[in-house]
Coordinates of C-alpha atoms in Angstrom, one line a residue:
X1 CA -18.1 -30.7 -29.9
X2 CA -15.3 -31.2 -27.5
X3 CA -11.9 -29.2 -28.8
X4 CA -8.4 -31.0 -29.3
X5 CA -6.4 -30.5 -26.2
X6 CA -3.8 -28.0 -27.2
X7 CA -0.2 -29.0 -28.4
X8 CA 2.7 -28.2 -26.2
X9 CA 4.8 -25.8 -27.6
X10 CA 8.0 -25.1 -25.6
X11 CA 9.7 -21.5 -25.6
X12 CA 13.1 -22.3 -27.0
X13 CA 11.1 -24.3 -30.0
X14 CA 8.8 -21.0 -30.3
X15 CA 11.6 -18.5 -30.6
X16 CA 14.0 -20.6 -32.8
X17 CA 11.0 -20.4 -35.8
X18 CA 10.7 -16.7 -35.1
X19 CA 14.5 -16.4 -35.9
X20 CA 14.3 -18.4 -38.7
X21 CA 11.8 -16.5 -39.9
X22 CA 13.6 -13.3 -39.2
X23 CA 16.4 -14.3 -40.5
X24 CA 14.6 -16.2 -43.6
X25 CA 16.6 -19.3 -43.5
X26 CA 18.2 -21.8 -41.1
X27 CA 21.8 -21.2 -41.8
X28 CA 21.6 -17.1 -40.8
X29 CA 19.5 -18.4 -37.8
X30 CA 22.2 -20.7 -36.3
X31 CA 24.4 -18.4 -36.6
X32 CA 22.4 -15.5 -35.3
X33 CA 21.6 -18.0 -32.4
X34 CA 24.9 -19.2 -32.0
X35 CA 23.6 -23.2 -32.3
X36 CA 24.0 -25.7 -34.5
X37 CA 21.9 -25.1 -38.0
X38 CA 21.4 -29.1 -37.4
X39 CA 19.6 -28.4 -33.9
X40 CA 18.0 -25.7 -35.1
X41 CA 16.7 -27.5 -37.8
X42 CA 15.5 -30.6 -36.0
X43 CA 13.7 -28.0 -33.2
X44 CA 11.2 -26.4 -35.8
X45 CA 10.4 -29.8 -37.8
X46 CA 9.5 -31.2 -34.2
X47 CA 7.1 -27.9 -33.6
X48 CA 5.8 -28.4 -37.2
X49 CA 4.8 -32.0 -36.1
X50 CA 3.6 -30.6 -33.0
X51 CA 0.9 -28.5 -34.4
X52 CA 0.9 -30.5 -37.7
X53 CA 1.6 -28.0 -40.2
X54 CA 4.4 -26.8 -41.9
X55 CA 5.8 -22.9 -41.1
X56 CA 8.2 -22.8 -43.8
X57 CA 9.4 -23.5 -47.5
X58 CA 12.7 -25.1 -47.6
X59 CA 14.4 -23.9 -50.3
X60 CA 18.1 -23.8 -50.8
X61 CA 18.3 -20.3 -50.8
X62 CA 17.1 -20.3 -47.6
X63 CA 13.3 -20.4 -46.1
X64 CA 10.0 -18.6 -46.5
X65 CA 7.1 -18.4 -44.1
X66 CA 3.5 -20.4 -45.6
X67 CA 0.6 -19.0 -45.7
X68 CA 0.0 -21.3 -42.1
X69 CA 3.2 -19.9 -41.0
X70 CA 2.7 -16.6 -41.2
X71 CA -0.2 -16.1 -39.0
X72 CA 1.9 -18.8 -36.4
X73 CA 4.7 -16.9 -36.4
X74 CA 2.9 -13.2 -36.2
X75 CA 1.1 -14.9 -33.0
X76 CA 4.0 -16.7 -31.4
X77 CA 5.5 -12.9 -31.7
X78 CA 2.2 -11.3 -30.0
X79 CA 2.3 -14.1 -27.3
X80 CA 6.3 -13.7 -26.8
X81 CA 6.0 -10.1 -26.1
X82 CA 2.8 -10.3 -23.6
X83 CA 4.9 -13.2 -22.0
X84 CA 7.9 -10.6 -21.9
X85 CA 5.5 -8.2 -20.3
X86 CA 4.0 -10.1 -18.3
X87 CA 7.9 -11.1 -16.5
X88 CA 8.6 -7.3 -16.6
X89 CA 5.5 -7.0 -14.2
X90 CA 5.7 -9.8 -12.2
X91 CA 9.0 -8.5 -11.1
X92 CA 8.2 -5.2 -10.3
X93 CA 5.6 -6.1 -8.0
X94 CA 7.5 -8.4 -6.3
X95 CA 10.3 -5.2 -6.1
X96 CA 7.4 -3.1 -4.7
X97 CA 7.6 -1.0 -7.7
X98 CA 3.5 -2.6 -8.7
X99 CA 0.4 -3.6 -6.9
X100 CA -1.8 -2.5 -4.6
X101 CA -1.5 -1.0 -0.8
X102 CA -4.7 -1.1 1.3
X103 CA -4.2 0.9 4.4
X104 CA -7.2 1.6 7.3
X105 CA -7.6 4.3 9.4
X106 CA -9.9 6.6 11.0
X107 CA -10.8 10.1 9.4
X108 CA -9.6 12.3 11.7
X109 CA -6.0 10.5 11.0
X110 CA -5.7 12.2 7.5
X111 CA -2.9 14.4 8.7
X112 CA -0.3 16.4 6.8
X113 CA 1.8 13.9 9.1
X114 CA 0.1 11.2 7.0
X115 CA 0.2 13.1 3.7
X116 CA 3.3 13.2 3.6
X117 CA 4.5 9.8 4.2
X118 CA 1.8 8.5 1.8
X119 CA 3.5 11.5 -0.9
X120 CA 6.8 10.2 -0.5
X121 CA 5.9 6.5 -0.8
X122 CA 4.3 7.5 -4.1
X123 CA 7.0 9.6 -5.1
X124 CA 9.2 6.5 -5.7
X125 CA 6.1 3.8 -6.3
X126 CA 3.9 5.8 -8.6
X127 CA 2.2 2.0 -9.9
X128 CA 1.3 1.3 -6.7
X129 CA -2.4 1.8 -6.5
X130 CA -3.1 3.0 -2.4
X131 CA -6.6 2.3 -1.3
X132 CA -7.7 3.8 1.7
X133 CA -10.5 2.7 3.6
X134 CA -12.4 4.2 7.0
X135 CA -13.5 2.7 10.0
X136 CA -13.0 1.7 13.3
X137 CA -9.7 0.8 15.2
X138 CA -10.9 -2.7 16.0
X139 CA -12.2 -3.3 12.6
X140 CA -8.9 -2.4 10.8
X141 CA -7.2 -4.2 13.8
X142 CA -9.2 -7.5 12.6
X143 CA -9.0 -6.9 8.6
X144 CA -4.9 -6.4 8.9
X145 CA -4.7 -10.1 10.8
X146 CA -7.3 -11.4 8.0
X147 CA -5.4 -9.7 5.6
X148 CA -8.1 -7.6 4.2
X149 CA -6.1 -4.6 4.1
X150 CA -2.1 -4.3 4.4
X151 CA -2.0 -1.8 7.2
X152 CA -4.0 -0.3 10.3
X153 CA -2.9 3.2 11.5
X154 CA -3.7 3.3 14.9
X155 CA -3.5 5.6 18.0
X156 CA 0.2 4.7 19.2
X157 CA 0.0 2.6 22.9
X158 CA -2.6 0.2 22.2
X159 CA -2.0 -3.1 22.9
X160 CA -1.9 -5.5 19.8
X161 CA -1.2 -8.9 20.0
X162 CA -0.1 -11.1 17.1
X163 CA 1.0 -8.3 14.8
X164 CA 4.0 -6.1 14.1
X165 CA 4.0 -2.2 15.1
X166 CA 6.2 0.5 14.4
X167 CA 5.5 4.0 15.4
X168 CA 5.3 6.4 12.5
X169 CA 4.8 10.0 13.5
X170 CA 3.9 12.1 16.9
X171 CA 1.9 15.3 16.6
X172 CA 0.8 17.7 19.5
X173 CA -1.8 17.1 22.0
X174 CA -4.6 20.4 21.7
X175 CA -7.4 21.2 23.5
X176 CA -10.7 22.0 22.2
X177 CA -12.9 24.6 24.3
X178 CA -15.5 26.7 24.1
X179 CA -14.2 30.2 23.1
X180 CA -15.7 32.3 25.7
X181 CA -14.0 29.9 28.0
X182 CA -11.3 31.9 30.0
X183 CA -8.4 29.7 28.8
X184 CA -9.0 30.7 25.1
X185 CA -6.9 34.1 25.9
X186 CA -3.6 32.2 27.1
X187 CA -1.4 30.5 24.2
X188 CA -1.6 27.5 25.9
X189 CA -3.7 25.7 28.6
X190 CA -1.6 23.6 31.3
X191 CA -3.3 20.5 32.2
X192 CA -3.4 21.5 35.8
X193 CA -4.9 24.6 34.9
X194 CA -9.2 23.3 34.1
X195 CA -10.6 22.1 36.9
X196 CA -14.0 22.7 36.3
X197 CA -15.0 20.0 33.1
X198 CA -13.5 16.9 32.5
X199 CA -11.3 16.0 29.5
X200 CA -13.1 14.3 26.7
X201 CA -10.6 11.8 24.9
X202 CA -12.4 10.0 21.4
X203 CA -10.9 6.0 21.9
X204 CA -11.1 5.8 18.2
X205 CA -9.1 8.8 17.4
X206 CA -6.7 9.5 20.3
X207 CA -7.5 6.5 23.0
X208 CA -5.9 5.6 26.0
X209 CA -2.4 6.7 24.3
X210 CA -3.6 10.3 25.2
X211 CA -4.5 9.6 28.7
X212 CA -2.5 11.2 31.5
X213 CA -2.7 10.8 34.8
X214 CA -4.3 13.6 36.2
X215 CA -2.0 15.4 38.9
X216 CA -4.0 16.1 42.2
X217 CA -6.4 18.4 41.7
X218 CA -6.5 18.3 38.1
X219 CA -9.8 16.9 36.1
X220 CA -10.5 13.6 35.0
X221 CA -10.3 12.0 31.9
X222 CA -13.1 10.5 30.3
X223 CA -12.4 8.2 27.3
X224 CA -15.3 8.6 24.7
X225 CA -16.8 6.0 22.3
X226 CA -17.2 8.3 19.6
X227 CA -15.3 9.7 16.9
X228 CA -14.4 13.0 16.6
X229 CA -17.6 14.7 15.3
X230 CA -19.2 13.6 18.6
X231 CA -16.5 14.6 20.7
X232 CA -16.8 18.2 19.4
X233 CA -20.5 18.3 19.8
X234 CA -20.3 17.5 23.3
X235 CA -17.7 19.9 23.9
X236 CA -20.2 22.6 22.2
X237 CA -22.6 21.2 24.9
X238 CA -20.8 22.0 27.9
X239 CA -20.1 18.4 28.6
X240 CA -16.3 18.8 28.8
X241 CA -12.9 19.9 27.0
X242 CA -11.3 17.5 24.2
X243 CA -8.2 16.3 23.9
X244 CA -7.5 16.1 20.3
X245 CA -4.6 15.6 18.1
X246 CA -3.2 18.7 16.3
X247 CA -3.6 16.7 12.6
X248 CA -7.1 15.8 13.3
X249 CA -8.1 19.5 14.0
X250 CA -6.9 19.9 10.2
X251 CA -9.7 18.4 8.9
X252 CA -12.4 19.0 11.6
X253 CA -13.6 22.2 10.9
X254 CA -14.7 23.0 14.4
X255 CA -18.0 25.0 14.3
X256 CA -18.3 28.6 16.0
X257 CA -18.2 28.9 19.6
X258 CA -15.3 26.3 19.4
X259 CA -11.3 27.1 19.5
X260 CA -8.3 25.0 20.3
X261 CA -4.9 25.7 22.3
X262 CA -2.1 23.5 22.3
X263 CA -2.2 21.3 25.7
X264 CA 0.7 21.3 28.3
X265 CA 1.9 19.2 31.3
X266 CA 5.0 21.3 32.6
X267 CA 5.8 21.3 28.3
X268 CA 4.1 20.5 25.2
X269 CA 2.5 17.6 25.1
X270 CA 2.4 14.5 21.9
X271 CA 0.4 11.8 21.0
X272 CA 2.0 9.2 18.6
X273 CA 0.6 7.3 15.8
X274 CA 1.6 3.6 14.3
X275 CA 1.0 1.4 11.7
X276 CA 0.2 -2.5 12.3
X277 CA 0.8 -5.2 10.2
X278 CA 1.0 -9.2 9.7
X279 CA 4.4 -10.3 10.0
X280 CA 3.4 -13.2 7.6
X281 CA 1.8 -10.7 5.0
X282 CA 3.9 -10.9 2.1
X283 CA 2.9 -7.7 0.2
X284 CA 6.0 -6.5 -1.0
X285 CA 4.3 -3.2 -1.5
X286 CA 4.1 -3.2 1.9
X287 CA 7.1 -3.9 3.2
X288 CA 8.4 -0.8 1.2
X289 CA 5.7 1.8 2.7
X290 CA 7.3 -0.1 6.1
X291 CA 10.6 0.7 5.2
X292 CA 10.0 4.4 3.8
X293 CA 7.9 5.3 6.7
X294 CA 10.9 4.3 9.1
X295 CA 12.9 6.2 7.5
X296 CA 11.2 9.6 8.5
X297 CA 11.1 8.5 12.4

C-alpha cells in the first residue's frame, strides 16, 4: 500500500498551535505572540485542515488540546527542538567550532613541533574530530587536490602546483652516525667535516628541502627512497650518515650503535615543514587550523 504524501506544515503555523497550547487559549497566545488573535486563529484552523484533524476544543474560556492534539503538539515540540539543534550545529561548523579535519603526513613528522599546533587548534575547537592518516608525500599531495583529506604536511621546498602552501614550523637538521664514529665525541658535526660516507637524505621525510650543496671537498648527498626506518638501517650498515630532522628523531628510537649530533654549515642548520591545501576546499575547519597555525610562525 502506497502512503499519503505528507501535508505541508509550515513553521510559523507549527509554533503558533504550540503557543496556543501553552498558553491554553487563543486570546493569551496573541498576545504572548504579539499578533492578531484573528490571524492566529485562522493559522491553526488552516493546519487543522492540513492534517485533517482538530488540535483543540474551543471553548470560551479558552482552548484545550484533543486527544489528536496532544500527541501533535508533543511531536511538533520534539521536531522544533531537533530543528533548533540542528541550526545550532549547522552554524558552528560553518564557524569551525564542528566537523571533521583530515590531515596527511608521514610518521616521522609527528613532532612536538606538530603536537603542539594540533593541541592548540584543539584547545579552542574541541568538536572538531582530527583524523590523521599516514602515507607518502605524493599520495597526500594527490588526496588534498581530490579532497580526500584537508591537508598534506610536507617537507617545506617542494614544488606544488595548483595548491596553497604556507610554511608552518622549522626544526634542526641532525646527523645520524654510527657511535664509534669519531664525530660522535664533538657537540656538533660541520658539514665540511665527513668526508668519508655520503649523506643519506629520506625524500619522504626530509627531501630535497634538506639538500645542500656540498662545498668542495665535502660528501655528497644521496636522496633516499625510503622512509626513515630504512634510512637508519643503512646508516647501521655502513652505507652513509643521515640527515634527519630533530622531530623525527623523537619518535625513531634509533637502535644501539646509532647516535645523532646536531648538523652545521658555518651555524646550525633547519629544515622547514608546510602544510598544502585546495584553495577551493571549503572546510571551514580548515581554514581555522590555517589561521591558528600562522599564527605561531
Amino acid at each position: 500500500m502506497t502512503s499519503a504524501p505528507a501535508p505541508w506544515l509550515d513553521l510559523t503555523s507549527l509554533r503558533w498551535s504550540v503557543a496556543v497550547a501553552s498558553a491554553g487559549g487563543f486570546r493569551k497566545a496573541a498576545y504572548a505572540l504579539g499578533v492578531e488573535q484573528s490571524a492566529l486563529s485562522r493559522r491553526v484552523r488552516a493546519l487543522e485542515d492540513e492534517i485533517g484533524v482538530s488540535l483543540f476544543h474551543r471553548n470560551p474560556g479558552g482552548a484545550t488540546l484533543t486527544v489528536a492534539g496532544v500527541s501533535f503538539i508533543k511531536g511538533v515540540e520534539n521536531a522544533l527542538g531537533l530543528l533548533s539543534e540542528t541550526v545550532s550545529e549547522a552554524r558552528e561548523a560553518g564557524q569551525g567550532r564542528l566537523g571533521r579535519l583530515k590531515i596527511g603526513l608521514t610518521p616521522s613528522f609527528l613532532s612536538d613541533a606538530l603536537f603542539g599546533l594540533l593541541l592548540r587548534f584543539r584547545g579552542a575547537h574541541p568538536d572538531v574530530q582530527i583524523e590523521m592518516i599516514a602515507g607518502e608525500a605524493d599520495d597526500h599531495i594527490s588526496a588534498v587536490a581530490d579532497r580526500r583529506i584537508d591537508l598534506a604536511v610536507l617537507p617545506g621546498g617542494m614544488t606544488i602546483s595548483g595548491l596553497d602552501v604556507s610554511e608552518l614550523w622549522r626544526e634542526p637538521l641532525h646527523v645520524v652516525l654510527p657511535a664509534s664514529h669519531p664525530l660522535a665525541a664533538q657537540a656538533h658535526v660541520d658539514f665540511a667535516q665527513v668526508t668519508d660516507l655520503p649523506f643519506l637524505v629520506s625524500e619522504g621525510d626530509v627531501g630535497a628541502a634538506a639538500l645542500i650543496l656540498p662545498q668542495e671537498g665535502a660528501p655528497a648527498v644521496k636522496i633516499v627512497r625510503a622512509g626513515l626506518p630504512i634510512l637508519l638501517a643503512q646508516v647501521q650498515l655502513g652505507l652513509g650518515l643521515a640527515i634527519v630532522a630533530a622531530g623525527a628523531l623523537q619518535t625513531a628510537g634509533l637502535s644501539e650503535g646509532l647516535t645523532h649530533r646536531p648538523l652545521h654549515a658555518g651555524e646550525g642548520l633547519t629544515v622547514g615543514f608546510a602544510a598544502a591545501w585546495y584553495h577551493r576546499n571549503d572546510n571551514p575547519a580548515l581554514r581555522r587550523f590555517v589561521s591558528s597555525a600562522r599564527m605561531l610562525t
